């Protein structure tokens, strides 16, 4: 009983419940939903699909988590994805040998370089000029898609290149390459933030920038760094996205992904007010959102009700997670005296 | 109801100043650049209404926002252009601003999408396609060629609430409702994008083991669906038939490759027609109030033949 | 002194208990407050004083117990309700909004209205009157954030006067004030008491307690020790009751500690030549030798904090030159100070010190970590050792490295902050009001620590609102007035508070 | 970090001395007005540049259009200002605005008179705002998420109520969009008048009522505001109600502007509103800013749009790039002006 109570009190309990409910609902509708079979020598099935699809959002949310931890926000991620796809695919398309690994590698490096510049630019506006993050990144959010379209000439650039296609559609050891890529980045970020002091310094800057600066923390450098990282992760997400459809669609690549990413971060328990962040939480948040989109199709929610359904899920998860409801549930279970509302001194 | 006649003047007085020479000044307000089709449409207009052809084109992109479009049209009126052309974002809500244009004696030409107004004197003509008709033609082809035995159809809808999505859905349903063999088993929005098309198709494939036909409201979603079908280990165009609307280059290529089965064209090259209409009006002529473009339709063989000369 | 005691308490709290995760902050505490008395609440850091106050005003819900106000059972949902019931409170940390002006902060929620709309002219005028009552002649239109912490504390007190209160609660109102301000505040308190207002007063300054209070309640570790009158409880005994054992603190505090002789023949560790910053402090010269404690004396707002910030690089100077160990350095940001082994502990721990949501461990290690850069994390083992050492040395309570620092009592936060800087083993330690809000026992410990560190060769700059403390510790004293360094004198037994006060008053000419 | 530098430096402003009996009040401009002043300066610069580049740019008609075309955004931005001042954010405004157009259009089509339909549309906005307020305050859900959910909800309701766009012919609504000619090309619509009235009411509310001051206090520090005994709960819920109501009213103005109800109206308008508020000098962390600044912010965005149409040669992508670039130039200039004055 106390074990269960402990469990329900965990921050990620309700998001995980939501995940399970969505999976169950989908299975009820389509009985083979949770089945994973081997097809063409790799795993196939909805769970694998969810993993593969999560990769893009996970990469974006990963960077977003770090940015949010410093009290910032990055609205430009979608545009950065578009630019990454545009730069890379235009280069691959114009090369004489689009199928060569070297072509793809060079093109991707160029994409990374361009996104790096954008990240540096965002970081400069926020950390050095002190422009509010939301407005600083709005600049690239607006102009970025224009830049991407400029690169592709306003067209959707389609390519055929086997190595590039592998990024999103390939399998390695039976698992989707995209999921592996995202997984590796996730692990690296988790390791770096928790094994070095980066994590705690990011949190410290997010909680109290003035005090951190006085404590000698390089607040400016740290903030700058997280925007660069965020752009780089978005860039890789852009690779995966463009590889997924084998086309650079500057207008639609990563459209509104910033909202999904922020939602994932917050469902995962990281506060938009900065400070403590949880990468595991972000992972759970990403899985919830990806599953939600897939199950909308599988369950067969009518087109006009999709938004309502999304609203419902978000509201229910957040309500259940909220301190007040948690407290009510606990009190009900234990029939105990009210616990004081915690107010920091 | 607005009719502020006193400000009607700037149209004629300032056009001399701003346009220079004998060039005909035209303000064109585009919806946005949301798809390959739209990009081709924009390019066609910008390439036709050039200085050399005797036009002074003012172009603006409304980024899918009606307010931007209204703002742009008002600004054209203020700038005193001689003609205004635009592709409305929505069908409704143009009366007031068109009244202003009318009061300023600026003829208005609608391209691609129609407006919903009781007062047809507000615009000179509409030139473009008929979305319902497009849906019907696809539906008819499916009914005639595939609907001879029971088939399951899934539909990839355009952006929820947008006119093409509503009309193309409507047209298809109208054309197929009498054929008992055709069953639409799922319908979901793919937002007119490849990514959306692929995502939704993946879901459809998970939920329904026996899909026979995919009806996509545009080529891009159809192309996305191809990716999903291939990833699921099936052959697009063979195991699952695909029918779409638009006929952009990538779509036509896929059609020629046998991955799509039928495309109803929605011609984006409205530039030449628009130029012709404006010239006619400028020379004092009259034009038909509604000019529906001659759209083709292609099956795989026709696509192979047509592909080499496609401009977009 | 005492007015006729009214025997029916206006506030009566019985059996109050409150627990936080891992801490029982209050355990069945009884407390009563009579109209027309000044009641001191005493206890060590973390004893539960602030918590008891917050329980009364509804900031925290209570686990058990009963609160009767004016004869009625009350459980306030929050400070707003308590205020409506006539309880006006100044909480321990300055709780004002620094984005608004002084007048607004004083009058928020009580603005004077005409025809339903705020009459700003009248409101400002009223604010000015309340500020004047505390001798605070500042422009009510000026932004609160432009004032030093001490001024902000006075503004917070003025605010409490606006409510026509039956009960006035002051949680460590004097921690940043110097003796003039304290005297002025006491005048106001006495007037209110004579009008029948019940006053609850918290302070760690024993002299103040004995000067003003009619009754003393002592808490220890969340439990009630007892209620006394000052007459029946001499200081030594009071301290004994607070700490739970008799201590020779007082003797130690009062007797002047042995001052080591400082060798001033070598190069100073730090040499400031004509360092100044427009609008905050006029150019000054200052030499600080290894092993020397330099005290800064001056009145509120005299520029001590400003001077200290320049020495660290928290602000960068726009004139003058700084030498560290004889070499010219540019201190443009805190990091450059830190790189030279200079550290600065700010007076305002809430906004410039503690990182509230991080643990005690993380807060202590932060300075060390900042020095090493993000790549080289302080090894866990080393962190644990350092943290354990300072928790022990400074008596941080609860002695739990994983406690969230923001939840610690004010005094304990201050100790954590000190620990952060001591852990970096600095060569120059700049302490701006390090003993603010620290209990008598811990204060003695900290003073001893500072003296020991200096004896081992550390240079120290020491700022305190308490002149005695400065005199007791420093080898040399720099006197500031109106953001000018007006004098500098070597400390000796002849130097008394009067000497320094004279210096301040005369602007350095009498020395 | 520049934000902390700002606070750090703010402390350093010289103040009249306590010791000196005489007040030396320096004739300095209140620092709080600096960002707004920056906006004004840059706005005027833009007007001058636009006027010198394009014919008819500074005409009464263009300037009047700036107000008329943006009246709904002004109202929405005003509501947003309240929320942002408390340190919150409201992402639902675009969708709520669309919902309001859909509800009124639907009601007119179904024969309801204007005196029912109009209040109903505004009320819908207020209700959603109230629900958000409760989620934010009572359930402590972060504003970003609560309003994001409200955005999905409102948009979803739109699709249900009005799957297709519905024309509005109701005379009351049409009248809202009627131009009243003021001569010289200048004109105003009742919508514009309503927007200005909303601005005035908001200004008075924020600066001359206790509620308004509490809004600022919460933005300065919610914890402190609570300890100061201010009605934090009520105020926090109320700002979301105000924002929702403004979005509802904005929807009516938009319905008048476009004489239709359409479910895809106002996609991304929340960002425009937020951008306007921030450009107007309001801090997203709350506690500092002015409604008038937000109005200026809306005008800046409108002016950028106007410049783009006047330029008339920009392709779709250059449009986006130029908007981004102008925004950048704008915020940097404003920032530099503010920093310079410190
Ligand atoms: N919100 C909270 N969460 C957890 N623990 C808390 C919280 N508030 C107070 N405590 C704990 O309760 C105990 C009592 O703290 P309180 O602030 O009442 O002490 P105090 O007597 O006022 O001390 P000081 O003299 O340092 O101000 C401390 O151990 C503190 O850590
Ligand atoms: N009583 C006051 N009246 C007006 N301004 C004041 C007052 N006290 C301080 N200030 C201003 O606040 C600023 C901060 O002063 P600073 O913090 O350096 O003083 P301090 O000597 O450290 O005093 P303390 O910290 O005791 O207030 C100074 O610019 C000073 O002008
Ligand atoms: Mg305390
Ligand atoms: Mg000081």
PDB file of C-alpha atoms in Angstrom, chain B residues 200-310:
ATOM      1  CA  UNK B 200      -1.488   9.516 -40.665  1.00  0.00           C
ATOM      2  CA  UNK B 201      -0.914   6.725 -43.136  1.00  0.00           C
ATOM      3  CA  UNK B 202       1.282   4.928 -40.604  1.00  0.00           C
ATOM      4  CA  UNK B 203      -1.578   5.080 -38.165  1.00  0.00           C
ATOM      5  CA  UNK B 204      -4.060   3.849 -40.749  1.00  0.00           C
ATOM      6  CA  UNK B 205      -1.818   0.928 -41.572  1.00  0.00           C
ATOM      7  CA  UNK B 206      -1.590  -0.005 -37.902  1.00  0.00           C
ATOM      8  CA  UNK B 207      -5.323   0.144 -37.391  1.00  0.00           C
ATOM      9  CA  UNK B 208      -6.592  -1.319 -40.643  1.00  0.00           C
ATOM     10  CA  UNK B 209      -5.024  -4.363 -42.173  1.00  0.00           C
ATOM     11  CA  UNK B 210      -7.028  -4.217 -45.388  1.00  0.00           C
ATOM     12  CA  UNK B 211      -6.716  -0.852 -47.060  1.00  0.00           C
ATOM     13  CA  UNK B 212      -7.221  -0.895 -50.814  1.00  0.00           C
ATOM     14  CA  UNK B 213      -7.225   2.743 -51.823  1.00  0.00           C
ATOM     15  CA  UNK B 214      -5.793   5.957 -50.452  1.00  0.00           C
ATOM     16  CA  UNK B 215      -7.474   9.186 -51.464  1.00  0.00           C
ATOM     17  CA  UNK B 216      -5.222  12.121 -50.655  1.00  0.00           C
ATOM     18  CA  UNK B 217      -6.437  15.689 -51.003  1.00  0.00           C
ATOM     19  CA  UNK B 218      -3.111  16.691 -52.491  1.00  0.00           C
ATOM     20  CA  UNK B 219      -0.009  15.143 -53.973  1.00  0.00           C
ATOM     21  CA  UNK B 220       2.200  15.902 -51.003  1.00  0.00           C
ATOM     22  CA  UNK B 221       0.126  13.823 -48.614  1.00  0.00           C
ATOM     23  CA  UNK B 222      -0.017  11.097 -51.240  1.00  0.00           C
ATOM     24  CA  UNK B 223       3.770  11.137 -51.457  1.00  0.00           C
ATOM     25  CA  UNK B 224       3.968  10.870 -47.684  1.00  0.00           C
ATOM     26  CA  UNK B 225       1.595   7.930 -47.787  1.00  0.00           C
ATOM     27  CA  UNK B 226       3.860   6.193 -50.320  1.00  0.00           C
ATOM     28  CA  UNK B 227       6.727   6.367 -47.818  1.00  0.00           C
ATOM     29  CA  UNK B 228       4.551   4.887 -45.092  1.00  0.00           C
ATOM     30  CA  UNK B 229       3.259   2.100 -47.301  1.00  0.00           C
ATOM     31  CA  UNK B 230       6.754   1.184 -48.396  1.00  0.00           C
ATOM     32  CA  UNK B 231       7.967   1.182 -44.798  1.00  0.00           C
ATOM     33  CA  UNK B 232       5.178  -1.242 -43.973  1.00  0.00           C
ATOM     34  CA  UNK B 233       6.499  -3.562 -46.653  1.00  0.00           C
ATOM     35  CA  UNK B 234       3.735  -3.062 -49.175  1.00  0.00           C
ATOM     36  CA  UNK B 235       3.868  -1.799 -52.726  1.00  0.00           C
ATOM     37  CA  UNK B 236       2.216   1.561 -53.285  1.00  0.00           C
ATOM     38  CA  UNK B 237       0.183   1.679 -56.453  1.00  0.00           C
ATOM     39  CA  UNK B 238      -0.167  -2.079 -56.493  1.00  0.00           C
ATOM     40  CA  UNK B 239      -1.050  -3.447 -53.054  1.00  0.00           C
ATOM     41  CA  UNK B 240      -2.603  -0.160 -52.125  1.00  0.00           C
ATOM     42  CA  UNK B 241      -3.811   2.170 -54.860  1.00  0.00           C
ATOM     43  CA  UNK B 242      -3.293   5.896 -54.468  1.00  0.00           C
ATOM     44  CA  UNK B 243      -5.316   8.699 -55.995  1.00  0.00           C
ATOM     45  CA  UNK B 244      -4.545  12.350 -55.464  1.00  0.00           C
ATOM     46  CA  UNK B 245      -5.204  15.885 -56.662  1.00  0.00           C
ATOM     47  CA  UNK B 246      -2.784  18.608 -57.880  1.00  0.00           C
ATOM     48  CA  UNK B 247      -0.314  17.147 -60.323  1.00  0.00           C
ATOM     49  CA  UNK B 248       2.887  18.788 -59.090  1.00  0.00           C
ATOM     50  CA  UNK B 249       6.102  17.422 -60.534  1.00  0.00           C
ATOM     51  CA  UNK B 250       6.941  15.023 -57.734  1.00  0.00           C
ATOM     52  CA  UNK B 251       3.424  13.669 -57.875  1.00  0.00           C
ATOM     53  CA  UNK B 252       3.533  13.192 -61.608  1.00  0.00           C
ATOM     54  CA  UNK B 253       6.878  11.435 -61.321  1.00  0.00           C
ATOM     55  CA  UNK B 254       5.468   9.042 -58.753  1.00  0.00           C
ATOM     56  CA  UNK B 255       2.485   8.497 -61.020  1.00  0.00           C
ATOM     57  CA  UNK B 256       4.734   7.715 -63.942  1.00  0.00           C
ATOM     58  CA  UNK B 257       6.703   5.353 -61.692  1.00  0.00           C
ATOM     59  CA  UNK B 258       3.514   3.517 -60.920  1.00  0.00           C
ATOM     60  CA  UNK B 259       3.366   4.464 -57.250  1.00  0.00           C
ATOM     61  CA  UNK B 260       0.312   6.631 -57.698  1.00  0.00           C
ATOM     62  CA  UNK B 261      -2.598   5.504 -59.784  1.00  0.00           C
ATOM     63  CA  UNK B 262      -4.485   8.617 -60.759  1.00  0.00           C
ATOM     64  CA  UNK B 263      -4.079  12.369 -60.375  1.00  0.00           C
ATOM     65  CA  UNK B 264      -6.583  15.058 -61.120  1.00  0.00           C
ATOM     66  CA  UNK B 265      -4.726  18.179 -62.034  1.00  0.00           C
ATOM     67  CA  UNK B 266      -5.251  21.485 -60.348  1.00  0.00           C
ATOM     68  CA  UNK B 267      -3.382  23.857 -62.566  1.00  0.00           C
ATOM     69  CA  UNK B 268      -1.331  26.442 -60.678  1.00  0.00           C
ATOM     70  CA  UNK B 269      -0.155  28.271 -63.801  1.00  0.00           C
ATOM     71  CA  UNK B 270      -2.682  31.063 -63.621  1.00  0.00           C
ATOM     72  CA  UNK B 271      -0.243  33.822 -64.592  1.00  0.00           C
ATOM     73  CA  UNK B 272      -0.888  33.894 -68.349  1.00  0.00           C
ATOM     74  CA  UNK B 273      -4.651  33.831 -67.900  1.00  0.00           C
ATOM     75  CA  UNK B 274      -4.470  36.584 -65.351  1.00  0.00           C
ATOM     76  CA  UNK B 275      -2.302  38.718 -67.610  1.00  0.00           C
ATOM     77  CA  UNK B 276      -4.696  38.185 -70.478  1.00  0.00           C
ATOM     78  CA  UNK B 277      -7.703  39.183 -68.408  1.00  0.00           C
ATOM     79  CA  UNK B 278      -6.044  42.350 -67.145  1.00  0.00           C
ATOM     80  CA  UNK B 279      -4.962  43.357 -70.644  1.00  0.00           C
ATOM     81  CA  UNK B 280      -8.475  42.773 -71.896  1.00  0.00           C
ATOM     82  CA  UNK B 281      -9.945  44.870 -69.109  1.00  0.00           C
ATOM     83  CA  UNK B 282      -7.339  47.555 -69.655  1.00  0.00           C
ATOM     84  CA  UNK B 283      -8.274  47.791 -73.300  1.00  0.00           C
ATOM     85  CA  UNK B 284     -11.855  48.292 -72.271  1.00  0.00           C
ATOM     86  CA  UNK B 285     -13.017  44.748 -73.000  1.00  0.00           C
ATOM     87  CA  UNK B 286     -15.159  42.507 -70.841  1.00  0.00           C
ATOM     88  CA  UNK B 287     -14.486  39.073 -69.429  1.00  0.00           C
ATOM     89  CA  UNK B 288     -16.594  36.156 -68.255  1.00  0.00           C
ATOM     90  CA  UNK B 289     -17.472  36.382 -64.522  1.00  0.00           C
ATOM     91  CA  UNK B 290     -16.156  32.878 -63.907  1.00  0.00           C
ATOM     92  CA  UNK B 291     -13.337  31.226 -65.746  1.00  0.00           C
ATOM     93  CA  UNK B 292     -12.671  27.662 -64.690  1.00  0.00           C
ATOM     94  CA  UNK B 293      -9.275  26.513 -65.828  1.00  0.00           C
ATOM     95  CA  UNK B 294      -9.008  23.489 -68.016  1.00  0.00           C
ATOM     96  CA  UNK B 295      -7.562  20.932 -65.663  1.00  0.00           C
ATOM     97  CA  UNK B 296      -6.283  17.647 -66.896  1.00  0.00           C
ATOM     98  CA  UNK B 297      -6.371  14.274 -65.244  1.00  0.00           C
ATOM     99  CA  UNK B 298      -3.726  11.667 -65.617  1.00  0.00           C
ATOM    100  CA  UNK B 299      -3.406   7.971 -65.209  1.00  0.00           C
ATOM    101  CA  UNK B 300      -0.019   6.307 -65.222  1.00  0.00           C
ATOM    102  CA  UNK B 301       0.354   6.085 -69.004  1.00  0.00           C
ATOM    103  CA  UNK B 302      -0.703   9.665 -69.577  1.00  0.00           C
ATOM    104  CA  UNK B 303       1.713  10.787 -66.887  1.00  0.00           C
ATOM    105  CA  UNK B 304       4.645   9.168 -68.621  1.00  0.00           C
ATOM    106  CA  UNK B 305       3.705  11.027 -71.745  1.00  0.00           C
ATOM    107  CA  UNK B 306       3.119  14.362 -70.066  1.00  0.00           C
ATOM    108  CA  UNK B 307       6.013  14.353 -67.648  1.00  0.00           C
ATOM    109  CA  UNK B 308       8.772  15.626 -69.954  1.00  0.00           C
ATOM    110  CA  UNK B 309       6.952  18.921 -70.636  1.00  0.00           C
ATOM    111  CA  UNK B 310       5.732  19.644 -67.154  1.00  0.00           C
TER     112      UNK B 310
END
